[in-house]
Amino acid sequence: MKKTFKGGIHPPDNKDLSKDCPITGLIKLPGQISVLMSQHIGAICKPVVKKRQEVEKGELIGDSEAFVSAKVHSPVSGTIKDINLRSHPVLGRVQAVVIEPSEAEPACPPEQNSFADFSEDDYTPEQINEKIAEAGIVGMGGAGFPTGVKVGPNPKMPKETMIVNACECEPYITCDYRVMLEWTDQFLAGIKLLRKASGCRKCYIGIENNKPEAIKLLRERTENEENIELSVLETKYPQGGERQLVNSVLGKVIPTGKIPPMVGVMVCNVSTAAAVAEAVIDSAPLTHRAVTVTGKGVQKPANLYVPTGTPTEHLIEQCGGLKEEAVKVVLGGPMTGFSVGELQTPTTKTTGCVLCLTKEEVGEAKYLFRQTPCIRCGRCLSVCPEKLNPTKIAHAVKADRLDLAEKHNISACMECGSCSYICPANIEVTGYIKTGKIRIARANKDMPA
């Protein structure tokens, strides 16, 4: 029987557009790079540099004294041209350090030599944790939780098992897949470092069965690793959700409102593991990442090695530009990503994909916002991986009954988009739930108005 969770959907994965494209460096750097001070869950960083200051690649440019935060470093050498507000895919606009690069050539993907001869015995857990925190590493699968906080010791919630999320279940995205194939030594080194730093005894790599090449390679590379085991899962969305992944791999059910560490489990992403290896072994802060640029609306899909703060428009230009039939650009995947209103929006540490969609890919009804009344078919209930009633929550938000939305566990929604995808009336159920969560956060003063 295939390992999986209850619920979920099976959208077309559309990974063929970019899965065979190796990770390559940019052809040229943009004229300006805008490094946002919020690239993570938690406190927004404050700039520690000034306008007209010269900075070196890897230099600290943003920091916070808060426990839940992550340092921000310059991805290039250059001059600080400005410190102002720039578009943020989630928060609207946040402060950014705008840098004019002085470098002529963009950085290339990391060399793998130093990772091939690596031994985790050369590092103590304390050294690993310190390097992770200093490098500003965050969860690169989308959420952006500071990795130093997640991995660090917590006597109240000791970690026993580590799961590497190698599912990449979101349609279109292939950057993690390419990291596993091309940066295998770096990826595996990161896993070993994370396992040692967290104190986990066992590590599982959870990977969907639609990645046979990666499965074959990782099976060969881990067959003699007694503490690392490959766990092949059914291809289903959202298999990569933390709670769903824990259930699929370990058979453990995380109660509503709880998180993996509460059951002794730590989950990390493929690119995060690779970044940890670079931080610990090469002393390199997190300033670059692999990004998939894809969709039928871009001329030449690719997987690019990208400095954080690169304008979305620049990445699209590197891939030949938009096709005439392109109608929508999304940062992230089609299920959980955010549409961008301006193409100058910069990438962040959590940007794994720039998705350029055509009208055909969006769907005519959704493109035209053509919704019909809810027919109470119950499909959204059957696919919800969190076993919620998305329709009741959405109706409560529409009726301005936020108290009722909270009663129906709106906070437990993982915003995976399965309910919107399956809805025959084309109602953006997830959109209403996201709006409700923002309104509740603002009412509780957990988010600025």
JSON list of N, CA and C in Angstrom, two decimals, residues 327-371:
[
{"chain": "A", "resi": 327, "resn": "VAL", "atom": "N", "xyz": [-0.78, 35.83, -18.85]},
{"chain": "A", "resi": 327, "resn": "VAL", "atom": "CA", "xyz": [-1.76, 36.72, -18.22]},
{"chain": "A", "resi": 327, "resn": "VAL", "atom": "C", "xyz": [-1.52, 36.90, -16.72]},
{"chain": "A", "resi": 328, "resn": "LYS", "atom": "N", "xyz": [-0.63, 36.08, -16.16]},
{"chain": "A", "resi": 328, "resn": "LYS", "atom": "CA", "xyz": [-0.47, 36.13, -14.70]},
{"chain": "A", "resi": 328, "resn": "LYS", "atom": "C", "xyz": [0.93, 35.68, -14.31]},
{"chain": "A", "resi": 329, "resn": "VAL", "atom": "N", "xyz": [1.54, 36.39, -13.36]},
{"chain": "A", "resi": 329, "resn": "VAL", "atom": "CA", "xyz": [2.84, 36.00, -12.82]},
{"chain": "A", "resi": 329, "resn": "VAL", "atom": "C", "xyz": [2.68, 35.76, -11.32]},
{"chain": "A", "resi": 330, "resn": "VAL", "atom": "N", "xyz": [3.17, 34.61, -10.87]},
{"chain": "A", "resi": 330, "resn": "VAL", "atom": "CA", "xyz": [3.00, 34.18, -9.48]},
{"chain": "A", "resi": 330, "resn": "VAL", "atom": "C", "xyz": [4.37, 33.91, -8.87]},
{"chain": "A", "resi": 331, "resn": "LEU", "atom": "N", "xyz": [4.60, 34.39, -7.65]},
{"chain": "A", "resi": 331, "resn": "LEU", "atom": "CA", "xyz": [5.79, 33.99, -6.90]},
{"chain": "A", "resi": 331, "resn": "LEU", "atom": "C", "xyz": [5.39, 32.78, -6.07]},
{"chain": "A", "resi": 332, "resn": "GLY", "atom": "N", "xyz": [6.00, 31.63, -6.39]},
{"chain": "A", "resi": 332, "resn": "GLY", "atom": "CA", "xyz": [5.61, 30.38, -5.77]},
{"chain": "A", "resi": 332, "resn": "GLY", "atom": "C", "xyz": [4.84, 29.53, -6.76]},
{"chain": "A", "resi": 333, "resn": "GLY", "atom": "N", "xyz": [4.18, 28.50, -6.26]},
{"chain": "A", "resi": 333, "resn": "GLY", "atom": "CA", "xyz": [3.43, 27.59, -7.13]},
{"chain": "A", "resi": 333, "resn": "GLY", "atom": "C", "xyz": [2.01, 28.06, -7.35]},
{"chain": "A", "resi": 334, "resn": "PRO", "atom": "N", "xyz": [1.25, 27.36, -8.18]},
{"chain": "A", "resi": 334, "resn": "PRO", "atom": "CA", "xyz": [-0.11, 27.77, -8.51]},
{"chain": "A", "resi": 334, "resn": "PRO", "atom": "C", "xyz": [-1.10, 27.57, -7.36]},
{"chain": "A", "resi": 335, "resn": "MET", "atom": "N", "xyz": [-0.76, 26.73, -6.39]},
{"chain": "A", "resi": 335, "resn": "MET", "atom": "CA", "xyz": [-1.67, 26.44, -5.29]},
{"chain": "A", "resi": 335, "resn": "MET", "atom": "C", "xyz": [-1.50, 27.40, -4.12]},
{"chain": "A", "resi": 336, "resn": "THR", "atom": "N", "xyz": [-0.26, 27.71, -3.76]},
{"chain": "A", "resi": 336, "resn": "THR", "atom": "CA", "xyz": [-0.01, 28.53, -2.56]},
{"chain": "A", "resi": 336, "resn": "THR", "atom": "C", "xyz": [0.74, 29.82, -2.86]},
{"chain": "A", "resi": 337, "resn": "GLY", "atom": "N", "xyz": [1.08, 30.05, -4.12]},
{"chain": "A", "resi": 337, "resn": "GLY", "atom": "CA", "xyz": [1.86, 31.24, -4.47]},
{"chain": "A", "resi": 337, "resn": "GLY", "atom": "C", "xyz": [1.04, 32.52, -4.42]},
{"chain": "A", "resi": 338, "resn": "PHE", "atom": "N", "xyz": [1.73, 33.64, -4.64]},
{"chain": "A", "resi": 338, "resn": "PHE", "atom": "CA", "xyz": [1.10, 34.97, -4.59]},
{"chain": "A", "resi": 338, "resn": "PHE", "atom": "C", "xyz": [1.27, 35.66, -5.93]},
{"chain": "A", "resi": 339, "resn": "SER", "atom": "N", "xyz": [0.15, 36.13, -6.49]},
{"chain": "A", "resi": 339, "resn": "SER", "atom": "CA", "xyz": [0.21, 36.89, -7.74]},
{"chain": "A", "resi": 339, "resn": "SER", "atom": "C", "xyz": [0.92, 38.21, -7.47]},
{"chain": "A", "resi": 340, "resn": "VAL", "atom": "N", "xyz": [1.77, 38.62, -8.41]},
{"chain": "A", "resi": 340, "resn": "VAL", "atom": "CA", "xyz": [2.47, 39.89, -8.24]},
{"chain": "A", "resi": 340, "resn": "VAL", "atom": "C", "xyz": [1.85, 40.96, -9.13]},
{"chain": "A", "resi": 341, "resn": "GLY", "atom": "N", "xyz": [1.63, 42.12, -8.54]},
{"chain": "A", "resi": 341, "resn": "GLY", "atom": "CA", "xyz": [1.03, 43.22, -9.28]},
{"chain": "A", "resi": 341, "resn": "GLY", "atom": "C", "xyz": [2.07, 44.02, -10.04]},
{"chain": "A", "resi": 342, "resn": "GLU", "atom": "N", "xyz": [3.33, 43.99, -9.57]},
{"chain": "A", "resi": 342, "resn": "GLU", "atom": "CA", "xyz": [4.41, 44.68, -10.28]},
{"chain": "A", "resi": 342, "resn": "GLU", "atom": "C", "xyz": [5.61, 43.76, -10.40]},
{"chain": "A", "resi": 343, "resn": "LEU", "atom": "N", "xyz": [6.20, 43.72, -11.56]},
{"chain": "A", "resi": 343, "resn": "LEU", "atom": "CA", "xyz": [7.28, 42.78, -11.83]},
{"chain": "A", "resi": 343, "resn": "LEU", "atom": "C", "xyz": [8.61, 43.19, -11.23]},
{"chain": "A", "resi": 344, "resn": "GLN", "atom": "N", "xyz": [8.65, 44.33, -10.56]},
{"chain": "A", "resi": 344, "resn": "GLN", "atom": "CA", "xyz": [9.86, 44.72, -9.84]},
{"chain": "A", "resi": 344, "resn": "GLN", "atom": "C", "xyz": [9.92, 44.08, -8.45]},
{"chain": "A", "resi": 345, "resn": "THR", "atom": "N", "xyz": [8.88, 43.35, -8.07]},
{"chain": "A", "resi": 345, "resn": "THR", "atom": "CA", "xyz": [8.87, 42.67, -6.78]},
{"chain": "A", "resi": 345, "resn": "THR", "atom": "C", "xyz": [10.11, 41.78, -6.65]},
{"chain": "A", "resi": 346, "resn": "PRO", "atom": "N", "xyz": [10.90, 41.96, -5.60]},
{"chain": "A", "resi": 346, "resn": "PRO", "atom": "CA", "xyz": [12.15, 41.18, -5.48]},
{"chain": "A", "resi": 346, "resn": "PRO", "atom": "C", "xyz": [11.92, 39.77, -4.93]},
{"chain": "A", "resi": 347, "resn": "THR", "atom": "N", "xyz": [12.82, 38.87, -5.27]},
{"chain": "A", "resi": 347, "resn": "THR", "atom": "CA", "xyz": [12.78, 37.53, -4.72]},
{"chain": "A", "resi": 347, "resn": "THR", "atom": "C", "xyz": [13.30, 37.54, -3.28]},
{"chain": "A", "resi": 348, "resn": "THR", "atom": "N", "xyz": [12.97, 36.51, -2.53]},
{"chain": "A", "resi": 348, "resn": "THR", "atom": "CA", "xyz": [13.44, 36.38, -1.15]},
{"chain": "A", "resi": 348, "resn": "THR", "atom": "C", "xyz": [14.04, 34.99, -0.95]},
{"chain": "A", "resi": 349, "resn": "LYS", "atom": "N", "xyz": [14.44, 34.69, 0.28]},
{"chain": "A", "resi": 349, "resn": "LYS", "atom": "CA", "xyz": [15.00, 33.38, 0.59]},
{"chain": "A", "resi": 349, "resn": "LYS", "atom": "C", "xyz": [13.99, 32.26, 0.38]},
{"chain": "A", "resi": 350, "resn": "THR", "atom": "N", "xyz": [12.71, 32.59, 0.41]},
{"chain": "A", "resi": 350, "resn": "THR", "atom": "CA", "xyz": [11.66, 31.56, 0.27]},
{"chain": "A", "resi": 350, "resn": "THR", "atom": "C", "xyz": [11.09, 31.47, -1.14]},
{"chain": "A", "resi": 351, "resn": "THR", "atom": "N", "xyz": [11.59, 32.28, -2.06]},
{"chain": "A", "resi": 351, "resn": "THR", "atom": "CA", "xyz": [11.08, 32.25, -3.44]},
{"chain": "A", "resi": 351, "resn": "THR", "atom": "C", "xyz": [11.67, 31.07, -4.19]},
{"chain": "A", "resi": 352, "resn": "GLY", "atom": "N", "xyz": [10.89, 30.01, -4.36]},
{"chain": "A", "resi": 352, "resn": "GLY", "atom": "CA", "xyz": [11.35, 28.84, -5.08]},
{"chain": "A", "resi": 352, "resn": "GLY", "atom": "C", "xyz": [10.92, 28.81, -6.52]},
{"chain": "A", "resi": 353, "resn": "CYS", "atom": "N", "xyz": [10.01, 29.73, -6.90]},
{"chain": "A", "resi": 353, "resn": "CYS", "atom": "CA", "xyz": [9.48, 29.67, -8.26]},
{"chain": "A", "resi": 353, "resn": "CYS", "atom": "C", "xyz": [8.93, 31.01, -8.71]},
{"chain": "A", "resi": 354, "resn": "VAL", "atom": "N", "xyz": [9.16, 31.33, -9.97]},
{"chain": "A", "resi": 354, "resn": "VAL", "atom": "CA", "xyz": [8.48, 32.43, -10.65]},
{"chain": "A", "resi": 354, "resn": "VAL", "atom": "C", "xyz": [7.64, 31.76, -11.74]},
{"chain": "A", "resi": 355, "resn": "LEU", "atom": "N", "xyz": [6.34, 31.81, -11.59]},
{"chain": "A", "resi": 355, "resn": "LEU", "atom": "CA", "xyz": [5.42, 31.06, -12.46]},
{"chain": "A", "resi": 355, "resn": "LEU", "atom": "C", "xyz": [4.67, 32.01, -13.39]},
{"chain": "A", "resi": 356, "resn": "CYS", "atom": "N", "xyz": [4.84, 31.79, -14.68]},
{"chain": "A", "resi": 356, "resn": "CYS", "atom": "CA", "xyz": [4.22, 32.65, -15.70]},
{"chain": "A", "resi": 356, "resn": "CYS", "atom": "C", "xyz": [3.10, 31.85, -16.38]},
{"chain": "A", "resi": 357, "resn": "LEU", "atom": "N", "xyz": [1.87, 32.23, -16.09]},
{"chain": "A", "resi": 357, "resn": "LEU", "atom": "CA", "xyz": [0.72, 31.43, -16.52]},
{"chain": "A", "resi": 357, "resn": "LEU", "atom": "C", "xyz": [-0.02, 32.07, -17.69]},
{"chain": "A", "resi": 358, "resn": "THR", "atom": "N", "xyz": [-0.56, 31.21, -18.56]},
{"chain": "A", "resi": 358, "resn": "THR", "atom": "CA", "xyz": [-1.42, 31.65, -19.65]},
{"chain": "A", "resi": 358, "resn": "THR", "atom": "C", "xyz": [-2.88, 31.56, -19.20]},
{"chain": "A", "resi": 359, "resn": "LYS", "atom": "N", "xyz": [-3.75, 32.12, -19.98]},
{"chain": "A", "resi": 359, "resn": "LYS", "atom": "CA", "xyz": [-5.18, 32.07, -19.69]},
{"chain": "A", "resi": 359, "resn": "LYS", "atom": "C", "xyz": [-5.65, 30.62, -19.62]},
{"chain": "A", "resi": 360, "resn": "GLU", "atom": "N", "xyz": [-5.11, 29.80, -20.51]},
{"chain": "A", "resi": 360, "resn": "GLU", "atom": "CA", "xyz": [-5.47, 28.37, -20.53]},
{"chain": "A", "resi": 360, "resn": "GLU", "atom": "C", "xyz": [-5.08, 27.70, -19.22]},
{"chain": "A", "resi": 361, "resn": "GLU", "atom": "N", "xyz": [-3.90, 28.02, -18.68]},
{"chain": "A", "resi": 361, "resn": "GLU", "atom": "CA", "xyz": [-3.44, 27.41, -17.44]},
{"chain": "A", "resi": 361, "resn": "GLU", "atom": "C", "xyz": [-4.24, 27.90, -16.24]},
{"chain": "A", "resi": 362, "resn": "VAL", "atom": "N", "xyz": [-4.59, 29.17, -16.24]},
{"chain": "A", "resi": 362, "resn": "VAL", "atom": "CA", "xyz": [-5.38, 29.73, -15.14]},
{"chain": "A", "resi": 362, "resn": "VAL", "atom": "C", "xyz": [-6.78, 29.14, -15.15]},
{"chain": "A", "resi": 363, "resn": "GLY", "atom": "N", "xyz": [-7.32, 28.92, -16.34]},
{"chain": "A", "resi": 363, "resn": "GLY", "atom": "CA", "xyz": [-8.70, 28.46, -16.49]},
{"chain": "A", "resi": 363, "resn": "GLY", "atom": "C", "xyz": [-9.59, 29.65, -16.77]},
{"chain": "A", "resi": 364, "resn": "GLU", "atom": "N", "xyz": [-10.42, 29.55, -17.79]},
{"chain": "A", "resi": 364, "resn": "GLU", "atom": "CA", "xyz": [-11.22, 30.70, -18.22]},
{"chain": "A", "resi": 364, "resn": "GLU", "atom": "C", "xyz": [-12.12, 31.22, -17.11]},
{"chain": "A", "resi": 365, "resn": "ALA", "atom": "N", "xyz": [-12.77, 30.32, -16.38]},
{"chain": "A", "resi": 365, "resn": "ALA", "atom": "CA", "xyz": [-13.71, 30.75, -15.34]},
{"chain": "A", "resi": 365, "resn": "ALA", "atom": "C", "xyz": [-12.98, 31.53, -14.24]},
{"chain": "A", "resi": 366, "resn": "LYS", "atom": "N", "xyz": [-11.83, 31.03, -13.83]},
{"chain": "A", "resi": 366, "resn": "LYS", "atom": "CA", "xyz": [-11.08, 31.72, -12.77]},
{"chain": "A", "resi": 366, "resn": "LYS", "atom": "C", "xyz": [-10.48, 33.02, -13.30]},
{"chain": "A", "resi": 367, "resn": "TYR", "atom": "N", "xyz": [-10.05, 33.00, -14.57]},
{"chain": "A", "resi": 367, "resn": "TYR", "atom": "CA", "xyz": [-9.49, 34.20, -15.17]},
{"chain": "A", "resi": 367, "resn": "TYR", "atom": "C", "xyz": [-10.52, 35.32, -15.22]},
{"chain": "A", "resi": 368, "resn": "LEU", "atom": "N", "xyz": [-11.76, 34.97, -15.50]},
{"chain": "A", "resi": 368, "resn": "LEU", "atom": "CA", "xyz": [-12.85, 35.95, -15.60]},
{"chain": "A", "resi": 368, "resn": "LEU", "atom": "C", "xyz": [-13.58, 36.15, -14.27]},
{"chain": "A", "resi": 369, "resn": "PHE", "atom": "N", "xyz": [-13.08, 35.52, -13.21]},
{"chain": "A", "resi": 369, "resn": "PHE", "atom": "CA", "xyz": [-13.72, 35.57, -11.89]},
{"chain": "A", "resi": 369, "resn": "PHE", "atom": "C", "xyz": [-15.19, 35.18, -11.97]},
{"chain": "A", "resi": 370, "resn": "ARG", "atom": "N", "xyz": [-15.44, 34.16, -12.76]},
{"chain": "A", "resi": 370, "resn": "ARG", "atom": "CA", "xyz": [-16.82, 33.72, -12.98]},
{"chain": "A", "resi": 370, "resn": "ARG", "atom": "C", "xyz": [-17.18, 32.66, -11.93]},
{"chain": "A", "resi": 371, "resn": "GLN", "atom": "N", "xyz": [-17.83, 33.11, -10.87]},
{"chain": "A", "resi": 371, "resn": "GLN", "atom": "CA", "xyz": [-18.25, 32.21, -9.79]},
{"chain": "A", "resi": 371, "resn": "GLN", "atom": "C", "xyz": [-19.76, 32.00, -9.83]}
]
